Short mmCIF file of C-alpha atoms and ligand atoms in Angstrom, two decimals:
data_model
loop_
_atom_site.label_atom_id
_atom_site.label_comp_id
_atom_site.label_asym_id
_atom_site.label_seq_id
_atom_site.Cartn_x
_atom_site.Cartn_y
_atom_site.Cartn_z
CA MET A 7 -125.87 114.30 -90.38
CA THR A 8 -128.28 112.76 -93.47
CA GLN A 9 -125.62 113.36 -96.33
CA ARG A 10 -127.33 115.77 -99.15
CA VAL A 11 -126.94 115.15 -102.88
CA VAL A 12 -127.81 117.83 -105.15
CA LEU A 13 -129.38 116.61 -108.96
CA ALA A 14 -129.87 118.25 -111.52
CA TYR A 15 -133.41 118.39 -112.50
CA SER A 16 -135.25 119.25 -115.68
CA GLY A 17 -138.87 117.65 -114.88
CA GLY A 18 -138.86 114.73 -116.81
CA LEU A 19 -139.20 111.18 -116.23
CA ASP A 20 -135.53 110.34 -115.55
CA THR A 21 -134.34 113.01 -113.11
CA SER A 22 -138.35 112.82 -111.59
CA VAL A 23 -137.40 109.23 -110.61
CA CYS A 24 -133.78 109.58 -110.22
CA ILE A 25 -134.97 111.90 -106.68
CA GLY A 26 -136.58 108.45 -105.52
CA TRP A 27 -133.92 105.77 -106.76
CA ILE A 28 -130.92 108.23 -104.90
CA ALA A 29 -132.73 108.45 -101.86
CA GLU A 30 -132.61 104.33 -102.30
CA ALA A 31 -129.78 103.88 -103.30
CA THR A 32 -127.17 105.97 -101.09
CA GLY A 33 -129.96 107.08 -98.03
CA ALA A 34 -128.85 110.79 -99.42
CA GLU A 35 -131.87 113.83 -98.43
CA VAL A 36 -132.37 115.21 -102.75
CA VAL A 37 -132.29 119.07 -103.26
CA ALA A 38 -133.74 119.31 -107.02
CA VAL A 39 -131.77 121.73 -108.68
CA ALA A 40 -133.53 123.01 -112.18
CA VAL A 41 -131.84 126.10 -114.21
CA ASP A 42 -133.64 127.65 -117.08
CA VAL A 43 -131.33 128.40 -119.82
CA GLY A 44 -134.34 129.70 -122.33
CA GLN A 45 -135.10 125.69 -122.91
CA GLY A 46 -138.52 126.84 -123.05
CA GLY A 47 -141.54 124.52 -121.79
CA GLU A 48 -143.21 123.96 -118.38
CA SER A 49 -143.24 126.52 -116.29
CA LEU A 50 -139.85 126.08 -113.41
CA ASP A 51 -142.41 126.84 -110.61
CA VAL A 52 -144.20 123.55 -112.29
CA ILE A 53 -141.04 121.57 -112.36
CA ARG A 54 -140.18 122.66 -108.68
CA LYS A 55 -142.84 121.44 -107.13
CA ARG A 56 -142.65 118.55 -109.00
CA ALA A 57 -139.46 117.99 -107.63
CA LEU A 58 -140.73 117.92 -103.97
CA ALA A 59 -143.89 116.44 -104.87
CA CYS A 60 -141.18 113.26 -105.78
CA GLY A 61 -139.94 113.42 -103.19
CA ALA A 62 -136.78 116.33 -102.95
CA VAL A 63 -136.08 118.02 -99.22
CA GLU A 64 -135.70 121.15 -101.14
CA ALA A 65 -136.02 122.36 -104.80
CA GLU A 66 -134.28 125.36 -106.58
CA VAL A 67 -134.93 127.15 -110.12
CA VAL A 68 -132.52 129.58 -111.85
CA ASP A 69 -132.76 131.35 -113.91
CA ALA A 70 -129.73 131.80 -116.31
CA LYS A 71 -130.38 133.04 -119.43
CA ASP A 72 -128.78 136.48 -119.46
CA GLU A 73 -125.74 134.91 -117.67
CA PHE A 74 -125.85 131.52 -120.11
CA ALA A 75 -125.89 134.33 -123.41
CA GLU A 76 -123.38 136.85 -122.19
CA GLU A 77 -121.04 134.40 -120.34
CA TYR A 78 -121.71 131.63 -122.43
CA CYS A 79 -123.28 131.78 -125.89
CA LEU A 80 -121.34 135.33 -126.18
CA PRO A 81 -117.57 133.96 -126.19
CA ALA A 82 -118.44 131.17 -128.17
CA ILE A 83 -119.48 133.52 -130.87
CA LYS A 84 -116.27 135.24 -130.23
CA ALA A 85 -114.29 132.63 -130.77
CA ASN A 86 -116.72 131.60 -133.94
CA ALA A 87 -116.85 128.53 -132.85
CA LEU A 88 -118.58 125.60 -134.61
CA TYR A 89 -116.90 122.72 -133.62
CA MET A 90 -116.13 120.27 -137.03
CA ASP A 91 -116.63 123.44 -138.73
CA ARG A 92 -120.47 123.18 -138.44
CA TYR A 93 -121.90 122.78 -134.59
CA PRO A 94 -122.41 125.62 -132.44
CA LEU A 95 -121.73 124.06 -129.22
CA VAL A 96 -125.67 124.54 -128.34
CA SER A 97 -126.13 121.86 -125.38
CA ALA A 98 -122.24 121.67 -124.82
CA LEU A 99 -122.29 125.70 -123.74
CA SER A 100 -125.06 125.14 -121.55
CA ARG A 101 -123.72 122.89 -119.05
CA PRO A 102 -121.00 124.82 -117.54
CA VAL A 103 -123.33 127.46 -116.34
CA ILE A 104 -125.53 124.82 -114.61
CA VAL A 105 -122.44 122.79 -113.23
CA LYS A 106 -122.17 127.02 -112.04
CA HIS A 107 -125.43 126.82 -110.02
CA LEU A 108 -125.42 122.86 -109.27
CA VAL A 109 -121.88 123.86 -107.69
CA ALA A 110 -123.47 127.19 -105.99
CA ALA A 111 -126.58 125.05 -104.29
CA ALA A 112 -124.19 121.94 -102.94
CA ARG A 113 -122.30 124.54 -101.02
CA LYS A 114 -125.76 126.25 -100.06
CA HIS A 115 -127.62 122.83 -98.95
CA GLY A 116 -124.20 121.21 -97.74
CA ALA A 117 -124.37 118.51 -100.69
CA ASP A 118 -121.08 116.83 -101.09
CA THR A 119 -122.19 115.08 -104.62
CA VAL A 120 -124.22 116.03 -107.60
CA ALA A 121 -125.96 113.89 -109.31
CA HIS A 122 -127.25 114.34 -112.89
CA GLY A 123 -128.94 111.90 -115.64
CA CYS A 124 -126.90 111.06 -118.05
CA THR A 125 -126.06 108.02 -119.56
CA GLY A 126 -122.87 106.84 -120.21
CA LYS A 127 -122.80 107.09 -123.71
CA GLY A 128 -122.74 111.09 -124.22
CA ASN A 129 -120.90 114.07 -123.86
CA ASP A 130 -123.34 115.32 -121.48
CA GLN A 131 -121.22 113.14 -118.79
CA VAL A 132 -118.40 114.24 -119.49
CA ARG A 133 -119.44 117.69 -119.46
CA PHE A 134 -121.18 117.87 -116.28
CA GLU A 135 -118.22 115.72 -114.16
CA ALA A 136 -114.99 117.63 -115.86
CA GLY A 137 -116.66 121.05 -114.97
CA ILE A 138 -118.00 119.89 -111.45
CA ALA A 139 -114.04 118.19 -110.94
CA SER A 140 -112.54 121.75 -111.91
CA LEU A 141 -114.93 123.80 -109.97
CA ALA A 142 -115.65 121.93 -106.67
CA PRO A 143 -112.82 119.05 -106.72
CA ASP A 144 -114.20 117.30 -103.54
CA LEU A 145 -117.27 116.77 -104.38
CA THR A 146 -118.46 113.44 -105.73
CA CYS A 147 -120.56 112.76 -108.83
CA ILE A 148 -123.01 110.54 -109.54
CA ALA A 149 -125.27 109.21 -112.63
CA PRO A 150 -128.35 107.01 -111.71
CA VAL A 151 -129.15 105.87 -114.93
CA ARG A 152 -125.92 104.77 -115.78
CA ASP A 153 -123.99 103.77 -112.31
CA TYR A 154 -127.13 102.34 -110.73
CA ALA A 155 -128.55 100.80 -114.22
CA MET A 156 -132.09 103.39 -114.55
CA THR A 157 -133.24 102.11 -117.65
CA ARG A 158 -136.39 103.57 -119.08
CA ASP A 159 -138.56 100.73 -118.38
CA LYS A 160 -137.65 100.69 -115.11
CA ALA A 161 -138.05 103.87 -114.17
CA ILE A 162 -141.41 103.76 -114.85
CA ALA A 163 -142.19 101.17 -113.52
CA PHE A 164 -140.75 103.03 -110.43
CA ALA A 165 -142.90 105.90 -111.05
CA GLU A 166 -145.12 103.74 -111.57
CA GLU A 167 -145.06 101.81 -108.30
CA LYS A 168 -144.24 105.56 -106.08
CA GLY A 169 -147.50 106.36 -108.15
CA LEU A 170 -145.20 109.86 -108.93
CA PRO A 171 -146.89 113.04 -110.50
CA ILE A 172 -145.41 112.82 -113.53
CA ALA A 173 -146.26 111.17 -117.34
CA THR A 174 -144.87 107.95 -118.29
CA SER A 175 -146.69 106.95 -121.32
CA LYS A 176 -146.54 109.74 -123.89
CA LYS A 177 -142.62 108.35 -124.61
CA SER A 178 -141.07 111.36 -127.69
CA PRO A 179 -139.25 108.81 -130.08
CA TYR A 180 -136.33 111.28 -130.12
CA SER A 181 -133.89 112.74 -127.12
CA ILE A 182 -134.01 116.93 -127.47
CA ASP A 183 -131.70 118.98 -126.04
CA ALA A 184 -132.91 123.39 -125.93
CA ASN A 185 -131.97 126.03 -124.70
CA VAL A 186 -131.69 129.80 -125.99
CA PHE A 187 -129.47 129.52 -128.25
CA GLY A 188 -130.04 126.22 -130.10
CA ARG A 189 -131.63 122.95 -130.54
CA ALA A 190 -130.24 119.02 -130.78
CA VAL A 191 -132.80 116.38 -131.90
CA GLU A 192 -131.27 112.98 -131.57
CA THR A 193 -132.26 108.73 -131.49
CA GLY A 194 -135.63 107.76 -133.10
CA PHE A 195 -135.74 107.23 -136.70
CA LEU A 196 -132.36 109.50 -136.90
CA GLU A 197 -130.00 107.25 -135.73
CA ASP A 198 -130.32 105.43 -139.44
CA ILE A 199 -128.33 108.24 -141.38
CA TRP A 200 -130.45 107.53 -143.97
CA ASN A 201 -133.24 108.71 -142.78
CA GLY A 202 -133.66 112.11 -144.00
CA PRO A 203 -135.19 114.73 -141.14
CA ILE A 204 -138.60 115.32 -141.00
CA GLU A 205 -140.02 118.99 -141.05
CA ASP A 206 -141.87 117.73 -137.06
CA ILE A 207 -138.54 117.62 -135.69
CA TYR A 208 -138.13 121.35 -135.83
CA GLU A 209 -139.02 123.90 -133.63
CA TYR A 210 -136.80 127.19 -133.54
CA THR A 211 -136.47 127.47 -137.55
CA GLN A 212 -139.51 127.63 -140.54
CA ASP A 213 -139.09 125.30 -144.11
CA PRO A 214 -136.32 127.36 -145.60
CA ALA A 215 -138.12 125.55 -148.89
CA VAL A 216 -141.26 127.67 -148.35
CA ALA A 217 -141.36 130.86 -150.59
CA ARG A 218 -141.64 134.44 -148.24
CA GLU A 219 -139.73 137.83 -148.38
CA ALA A 220 -136.58 138.16 -147.46
CA ASP A 221 -136.09 140.04 -144.10
CA GLU A 222 -133.25 142.23 -144.13
CA ILE A 223 -131.33 143.39 -140.80
CA VAL A 224 -128.54 145.37 -139.77
CA ILE A 225 -126.60 144.09 -137.21
CA THR A 226 -124.43 146.71 -134.57
CA PHE A 227 -121.32 144.77 -133.67
CA ARG A 228 -118.43 146.61 -130.39
CA GLU A 229 -116.15 144.52 -129.34
CA GLY A 230 -117.05 141.33 -130.66
CA ALA A 231 -120.64 141.51 -129.19
CA PRO A 232 -123.72 142.21 -130.84
CA VAL A 233 -125.12 145.39 -129.46
CA ALA A 234 -127.60 146.44 -131.72
CA LEU A 235 -130.32 145.47 -134.10
CA ASP A 236 -131.93 147.68 -136.66
CA GLY A 237 -130.48 150.40 -134.81
CA ARG A 238 -131.55 149.62 -131.20
CA PRO A 239 -130.34 148.31 -128.32
CA VAL A 240 -130.08 144.60 -127.21
CA THR A 241 -128.81 142.51 -124.35
CA MET A 242 -127.08 139.59 -124.99
CA LEU A 243 -130.14 137.80 -124.89
CA GLN A 244 -132.27 139.58 -126.72
CA ALA A 245 -130.22 139.86 -130.30
CA ILE A 246 -129.87 135.25 -129.60
CA LYS A 247 -134.07 135.82 -128.92
CA GLU A 248 -134.79 138.01 -131.73
CA LEU A 249 -132.76 136.18 -134.32
CA ASN A 250 -133.51 133.19 -133.47
CA GLU A 251 -137.10 134.50 -134.77
CA ARG A 252 -136.30 136.35 -137.71
CA ALA A 253 -133.47 133.75 -138.65
CA GLY A 254 -135.29 131.32 -137.14
CA GLY A 255 -138.12 132.01 -140.04
CA GLN A 256 -136.52 131.77 -142.72
CA GLY A 257 -134.98 128.02 -141.46
CA VAL A 258 -131.71 129.96 -141.69
CA GLY A 259 -129.12 127.73 -139.00
CA ARG A 260 -130.48 124.12 -139.57
CA ILE A 261 -127.70 121.30 -139.52
CA ASP A 262 -127.56 117.99 -139.94
CA MET A 263 -124.97 115.86 -139.02
CA VAL A 264 -122.95 112.82 -137.87
CA GLU A 265 -119.99 113.86 -135.54
CA ASP A 266 -117.01 112.55 -133.58
CA ARG A 267 -118.30 112.21 -129.66
CA LEU A 268 -116.05 112.78 -127.19
CA VAL A 269 -116.90 108.93 -126.19
CA GLY A 270 -115.11 107.42 -129.10
CA ILE A 271 -118.88 106.84 -130.91
CA LYS A 272 -119.83 108.91 -134.09
CA SER A 273 -123.94 110.18 -133.61
CA ARG A 274 -126.08 111.11 -136.18
CA GLU A 275 -127.49 115.46 -134.34
CA VAL A 276 -130.07 116.94 -135.75
CA TYR A 277 -129.38 120.76 -134.20
CA GLU A 278 -131.69 124.30 -135.11
CA SER A 279 -129.52 127.34 -134.00
CA PRO A 280 -130.92 129.73 -136.21
CA GLY A 281 -129.65 133.00 -133.89
CA GLY A 282 -126.29 131.38 -133.10
CA ILE A 283 -125.36 130.88 -137.55
CA ALA A 284 -126.79 134.51 -137.91
CA LEU A 285 -124.37 135.69 -135.35
CA ILE A 286 -121.92 134.27 -135.62
CA ALA A 287 -121.77 134.23 -139.60
CA ALA A 288 -122.34 138.54 -139.36
CA HIS A 289 -119.59 138.50 -136.56
CA GLN A 290 -117.23 136.68 -139.29
CA GLU A 291 -117.61 138.91 -141.75
CA LEU A 292 -116.91 142.08 -138.97
CA GLU A 293 -113.35 140.11 -138.73
CA ASN A 294 -112.68 139.86 -142.13
CA VAL A 295 -113.03 143.78 -141.93
CA THR A 296 -111.78 144.52 -139.38
CA VAL A 297 -108.95 142.00 -137.79
CA GLU A 298 -105.17 142.86 -139.41
CA ARG A 299 -104.44 139.35 -141.35
CA GLU A 300 -101.45 137.03 -139.41
CA LEU A 301 -104.08 137.96 -136.29
CA ALA A 302 -106.75 136.49 -138.27
CA ARG A 303 -105.36 133.41 -139.94
CA TYR A 304 -104.08 132.26 -136.79
CA LYS A 305 -107.43 133.16 -134.55
CA ARG A 306 -108.91 130.21 -137.27
CA GLN A 307 -106.39 127.74 -134.99
CA VAL A 308 -107.35 128.67 -132.15
CA GLU A 309 -111.20 128.53 -133.11
CA GLN A 310 -110.68 125.60 -133.47
CA ARG A 311 -109.14 124.57 -130.89
CA TRP A 312 -112.00 126.75 -128.34
CA SER A 313 -114.65 124.40 -130.11
CA GLU A 314 -112.67 120.72 -129.16
CA LEU A 315 -112.11 121.86 -125.70
CA VAL A 316 -115.37 123.03 -124.58
CA TYR A 317 -116.93 120.52 -127.12
CA ASP A 318 -114.97 117.23 -124.98
CA GLY A 319 -116.07 119.45 -121.46
CA LEU A 320 -112.98 120.98 -120.65
CA TRP A 321 -114.93 124.37 -119.96
CA PHE A 322 -113.20 125.26 -116.56
CA SER A 323 -109.70 124.62 -118.50
CA PRO A 324 -106.61 126.43 -118.12
CA LEU A 325 -106.42 126.04 -121.12
CA LYS A 326 -109.93 127.29 -122.20
CA ARG A 327 -109.22 130.37 -119.87
CA ALA A 328 -106.11 131.03 -122.03
CA LEU A 329 -107.85 131.48 -125.57
CA ASP A 330 -110.44 133.52 -124.32
CA GLY A 331 -107.26 135.66 -123.56
CA PHE A 332 -106.38 135.77 -126.77
CA VAL A 333 -110.01 135.71 -128.60
CA ASP A 334 -110.47 138.92 -126.04
CA GLU A 335 -108.02 140.49 -127.68
CA ALA A 336 -108.24 139.64 -131.21
CA ASN A 337 -112.04 141.18 -130.97
CA GLN A 338 -110.86 144.81 -129.77
CA HIS A 339 -111.73 146.30 -132.72
CA VAL A 340 -114.26 144.47 -133.96
CA SER A 341 -116.67 146.92 -133.68
CA GLY A 342 -119.02 147.92 -136.60
CA ASP A 343 -122.22 147.65 -138.37
CA ILE A 344 -123.53 144.50 -140.83
CA ARG A 345 -125.73 143.60 -143.11
CA MET A 346 -127.67 140.60 -143.63
CA THR A 347 -130.08 139.20 -145.80
CA LEU A 348 -131.72 136.35 -144.62
CA HIS A 349 -133.60 133.78 -146.95
CA GLY A 350 -134.15 130.72 -147.93
CA GLY A 351 -131.81 129.07 -144.93
CA ARG A 352 -129.21 130.93 -145.74
CA ALA A 353 -127.96 134.46 -143.64
CA VAL A 354 -125.66 135.89 -146.93
CA VAL A 355 -123.77 138.88 -145.29
CA THR A 356 -124.32 142.38 -148.15
CA GLY A 357 -123.09 144.83 -146.13
CA ARG A 358 -119.97 146.16 -144.36
CA ARG A 359 -119.08 148.94 -142.32
CA SER A 360 -116.97 149.81 -139.46
CA GLU A 361 -114.87 153.12 -137.76
CA GLN A 362 -112.16 150.22 -137.02
CA SER A 363 -112.24 148.76 -140.59
CA LEU A 364 -109.02 147.66 -142.18
CA TYR A 365 -110.52 148.08 -145.66
CA ASP A 366 -108.84 150.82 -148.06
CA PHE A 367 -111.02 151.54 -150.99
CA ASN A 368 -107.49 153.54 -152.19
CA LEU A 369 -105.57 150.70 -151.90
CA ALA A 370 -108.10 147.79 -153.61
CA THR A 371 -109.47 149.70 -156.03
CA TYR A 372 -108.70 149.06 -159.35
CA ASP A 373 -109.60 152.53 -160.61
CA THR A 374 -107.28 154.76 -161.83
CA GLY A 375 -105.46 156.96 -159.01
CA ASP A 376 -105.10 154.30 -156.79
CA SER A 377 -102.11 154.61 -153.90
CA PHE A 378 -101.04 150.90 -154.28
CA ASP A 379 -97.49 151.03 -155.96
CA GLN A 380 -97.81 148.67 -158.40
CA SER A 381 -93.69 148.25 -159.30
CA LEU A 382 -93.50 146.86 -155.48
CA ALA A 383 -94.95 143.49 -156.68
CA LYS A 384 -92.15 142.46 -158.14
CA GLY A 385 -88.98 142.81 -156.37
CA PHE A 386 -91.69 141.05 -154.10
CA ILE A 387 -92.63 138.66 -155.59
CA ASP A 388 -88.63 137.84 -156.34
CA LEU A 389 -88.21 137.36 -152.79
CA PHE A 390 -90.95 135.66 -151.54
CA SER A 391 -90.40 133.32 -154.42
CA LEU A 392 -86.64 133.12 -154.25
CA SER A 393 -86.26 129.66 -151.89
CA SER A 394 -89.21 127.81 -154.00
CA LYS A 395 -86.77 128.93 -157.09
CA ILE A 396 -83.25 127.71 -156.18
CA ALA A 397 -85.60 124.19 -155.12
CA ALA A 398 -86.66 123.51 -158.25
CA LYS A 399 -83.21 124.34 -160.21
CA ARG A 400 -82.33 121.23 -158.33
CA ASP A 401 -85.66 119.14 -158.42
CA VAL A 402 -87.21 120.32 -161.68
CA ALA A 403 -85.44 118.99 -164.66
CA PRO A 404 -85.45 121.17 -167.48
N1 LIG B 19 -124.01 115.88 -129.39
C1 LIG B 19 -124.31 116.96 -129.33
C2 LIG B 19 -123.77 117.39 -127.90
O1 LIG B 19 -122.91 116.54 -127.67
C3 LIG B 19 -125.73 117.14 -128.14
C4 LIG B 19 -126.14 116.43 -127.59
C5 LIG B 19 -127.67 116.69 -126.30
N2 LIG B 19 -128.82 115.43 -126.38
C6 LIG B 19 -129.23 115.24 -126.36
N3 LIG B 19 -130.24 115.03 -126.12
N4 LIG B 19 -129.28 115.33 -128.36
O2 LIG B 19 -122.91 118.72 -127.62
#
């Protein structure tokens, strides 16, 4: 029986050429799988037909938008996940859900190999292959661009020679990855890290410098998950989409940064994640109100580690799974409302209310009649600073 390879297919030039390229290099049949994570662009049916026209024996499209929002974006919000304190893991979150569907397709179509269109320089090759290794250790991975030296010029020549139904001319200067949680733009003039981003590269966000009226929104959370906007119940996917519109319309969620890739390279990326940034800011503040101090402090460390694991492609690893358990437990009481003003590129919290609130007005108030016994503070500080005092008696000259 002819061997089969499942290819992660986007519909673009590179993965379209991969179909024939893999077939020639390996003698295998290629099954193309396109996963919809809200990347927009062409309809998936057009993409499916193109895969067949390019020589795939089978082509499948999977609508994974709700699954992506609920099982991949939501955990990131609960973890306030920001790699290097800034990047909401947009691309890193989508790879594991794509991997899951590639593995399912490999099983269904009897394939023993999975292929992807990544180069050998980025994080995404690691995320695909580490993900496959964790879900299906028996499958082999190949990356034609990396393993069979399929350069862009060779891909264009191949497409023209075989008459593949794909445009080979309009080459965007950027490398773009998008899904419902955000967009990542790199290469082109952005590779000179002194060059500022131009308005042209943004799609999910408006210029924050343009004058417009502020937008106020109330986000309701239940156990860390956004469940309503301005009192209207929403699914996770709807919450992200509506916030992409409203926060994006105010220029919220633009990020321009140099980041540390797993492969050791520093790279410049411009991201936009209006929904992601607004949701994380709101969620973080509700945690401030509802999570006990020691748990909250410890969670910051867990969040950083969680983000690094996901960035590094270890979504399906035992440590990430265990940290998910911690993050869920820490989110037990993160229920309530956050009011936010979206304006001028910022999402600013202006109000919080929660039945799970640990904020005690009578303890916090500076008005007369508070319930905090200030006389206890003196003895507390004496003992709290005792070890420093003893050391200072030895170390500090009088
Ligand atoms: N550097 C980001 C990451 O590793 C985004 C990579 C996505 N690809 C792109 N063509 N911009 O998650």
